[in-house]
Amino acid sequence: MLFAQANSLCVALIKQPTVLTHESSIQFIEKVKLNDTVRAEARVVNQTAKHYYVEVKSYVKHTLVFKGNFKMFYDKRG
């Protein structure tokens, strides 16, 4: 669930017709329990002609539970 949330956030953050995950490096830091509310934050750290590089951090309350770096391929043509 944490990876899916982070990956979906990366796709939503990039305003292009076609966005695909090229690669990711992720780390599960703490366990998340049923009914925990997970807040994910994403920011673009770099962009090239074909890729966005996005950093995602997920929290339960103020505790970091997940972090990842995503290389997202995009195509403006759709």
mmCIF file of C-alpha atoms in Angstrom:
data_model
loop_
_atom_site.group_PDB
_atom_site.id
_atom_site.type_symbol
_atom_site.label_atom_id
_atom_site.label_comp_id
_atom_site.label_asym_id
_atom_site.label_seq_id
_atom_site.Cartn_x
_atom_site.Cartn_y
_atom_site.Cartn_z
ATOM 1 C CA MET A 1 0.000 0.000 0.000
ATOM 2 C CA LEU A 2 2.789 2.472 0.821
ATOM 3 C CA PHE A 3 4.539 1.932 -2.507
ATOM 4 C CA ALA A 4 1.267 2.222 -4.435
ATOM 5 C CA GLN A 5 0.408 5.475 -2.655
ATOM 6 C CA ALA A 6 3.856 6.936 -3.338
ATOM 7 C CA ASN A 7 3.900 5.822 -6.969
ATOM 8 C CA SER A 8 0.393 7.199 -7.598
ATOM 9 C CA LEU A 9 1.417 10.504 -6.041
ATOM 10 C CA CYS A 10 4.399 10.715 -8.416
ATOM 11 C CA VAL A 11 2.155 10.141 -11.429
ATOM 12 C CA ALA A 12 -0.373 12.739 -10.213
ATOM 13 C CA LEU A 13 2.360 15.305 -9.542
ATOM 14 C CA ILE A 14 3.636 15.244 -13.140
ATOM 15 C CA LYS A 15 1.302 17.102 -15.479
ATOM 16 C CA GLN A 16 2.023 15.134 -18.667
ATOM 17 C CA PRO A 17 -0.238 12.905 -20.822
ATOM 18 C CA THR A 18 1.923 9.803 -20.331
ATOM 19 C CA VAL A 19 3.825 9.072 -17.107
ATOM 20 C CA LEU A 20 5.425 5.716 -16.242
ATOM 21 C CA THR A 21 7.672 4.601 -13.410
ATOM 22 C CA HIS A 22 11.137 3.963 -14.836
ATOM 23 C CA GLU A 23 12.786 2.902 -11.565
ATOM 24 C CA SER A 24 12.558 3.426 -7.837
ATOM 25 C CA SER A 25 14.650 3.070 -4.720
ATOM 26 C CA ILE A 26 12.476 2.676 -1.632
ATOM 27 C CA GLN A 27 12.852 2.045 2.072
ATOM 28 C CA PHE A 28 10.195 0.856 4.527
ATOM 29 C CA ILE A 29 11.225 2.429 7.837
ATOM 30 C CA GLU A 30 8.443 1.646 10.322
ATOM 31 C CA LYS A 31 5.467 -0.692 10.395
ATOM 32 C CA VAL A 32 2.077 0.752 9.510
ATOM 33 C CA LYS A 33 -0.939 -0.677 11.285
ATOM 34 C CA LEU A 34 -4.526 -1.111 10.142
ATOM 35 C CA ASN A 35 -6.459 2.177 10.464
ATOM 36 C CA ASP A 36 -3.286 4.312 10.570
ATOM 37 C CA THR A 37 -3.602 7.479 8.512
ATOM 38 C CA VAL A 38 -0.635 7.800 6.165
ATOM 39 C CA ARG A 39 0.278 11.250 4.816
ATOM 40 C CA ALA A 40 2.562 11.246 1.779
ATOM 41 C CA GLU A 41 4.568 14.206 0.505
ATOM 42 C CA ALA A 42 6.314 14.362 -2.861
ATOM 43 C CA ARG A 43 8.606 16.872 -4.482
ATOM 44 C CA VAL A 44 10.339 17.017 -7.833
ATOM 45 C CA VAL A 45 14.091 17.203 -7.258
ATOM 46 C CA ASN A 46 15.201 17.230 -10.910
ATOM 47 C CA GLN A 47 13.843 17.115 -14.444
ATOM 48 C CA THR A 48 15.439 16.144 -17.756
ATOM 49 C CA ALA A 49 14.067 15.934 -21.294
ATOM 50 C CA LYS A 50 12.504 12.511 -20.569
ATOM 51 C CA HIS A 51 12.455 12.008 -16.791
ATOM 52 C CA TYR A 52 11.296 13.563 -13.562
ATOM 53 C CA TYR A 53 13.123 12.617 -10.360
ATOM 54 C CA VAL A 54 10.743 12.641 -7.405
ATOM 55 C CA GLU A 55 11.385 12.199 -3.687
ATOM 56 C CA VAL A 56 8.512 10.831 -1.591
ATOM 57 C CA LYS A 57 8.231 10.659 2.194
ATOM 58 C CA SER A 58 5.292 9.088 4.021
ATOM 59 C CA TYR A 59 4.358 9.710 7.638
ATOM 60 C CA VAL A 60 2.033 8.364 10.305
ATOM 61 C CA LYS A 61 1.446 11.375 12.557
ATOM 62 C CA HIS A 62 5.004 12.798 12.684
ATOM 63 C CA THR A 63 6.840 9.483 12.273
ATOM 64 C CA LEU A 64 8.562 8.774 8.955
ATOM 65 C CA VAL A 65 7.431 5.304 7.827
ATOM 66 C CA PHE A 66 8.485 5.199 4.150
ATOM 67 C CA LYS A 67 10.788 7.060 1.813
ATOM 68 C CA GLY A 68 11.632 6.622 -1.815
ATOM 69 C CA ASN A 69 13.206 8.138 -4.877
ATOM 70 C CA PHE A 70 11.387 7.646 -8.155
ATOM 71 C CA LYS A 71 12.618 8.146 -11.712
ATOM 72 C CA MET A 72 9.506 8.815 -13.774
ATOM 73 C CA PHE A 73 9.494 8.665 -17.587
ATOM 74 C CA TYR A 74 7.161 11.095 -19.331
ATOM 75 C CA ASP A 75 6.017 11.684 -22.886
ATOM 76 C CA LYS A 76 4.381 14.958 -23.888
ATOM 77 C CA ARG A 77 2.749 13.378 -26.955
ATOM 78 C CA GLY A 78 0.346 11.210 -24.978
#
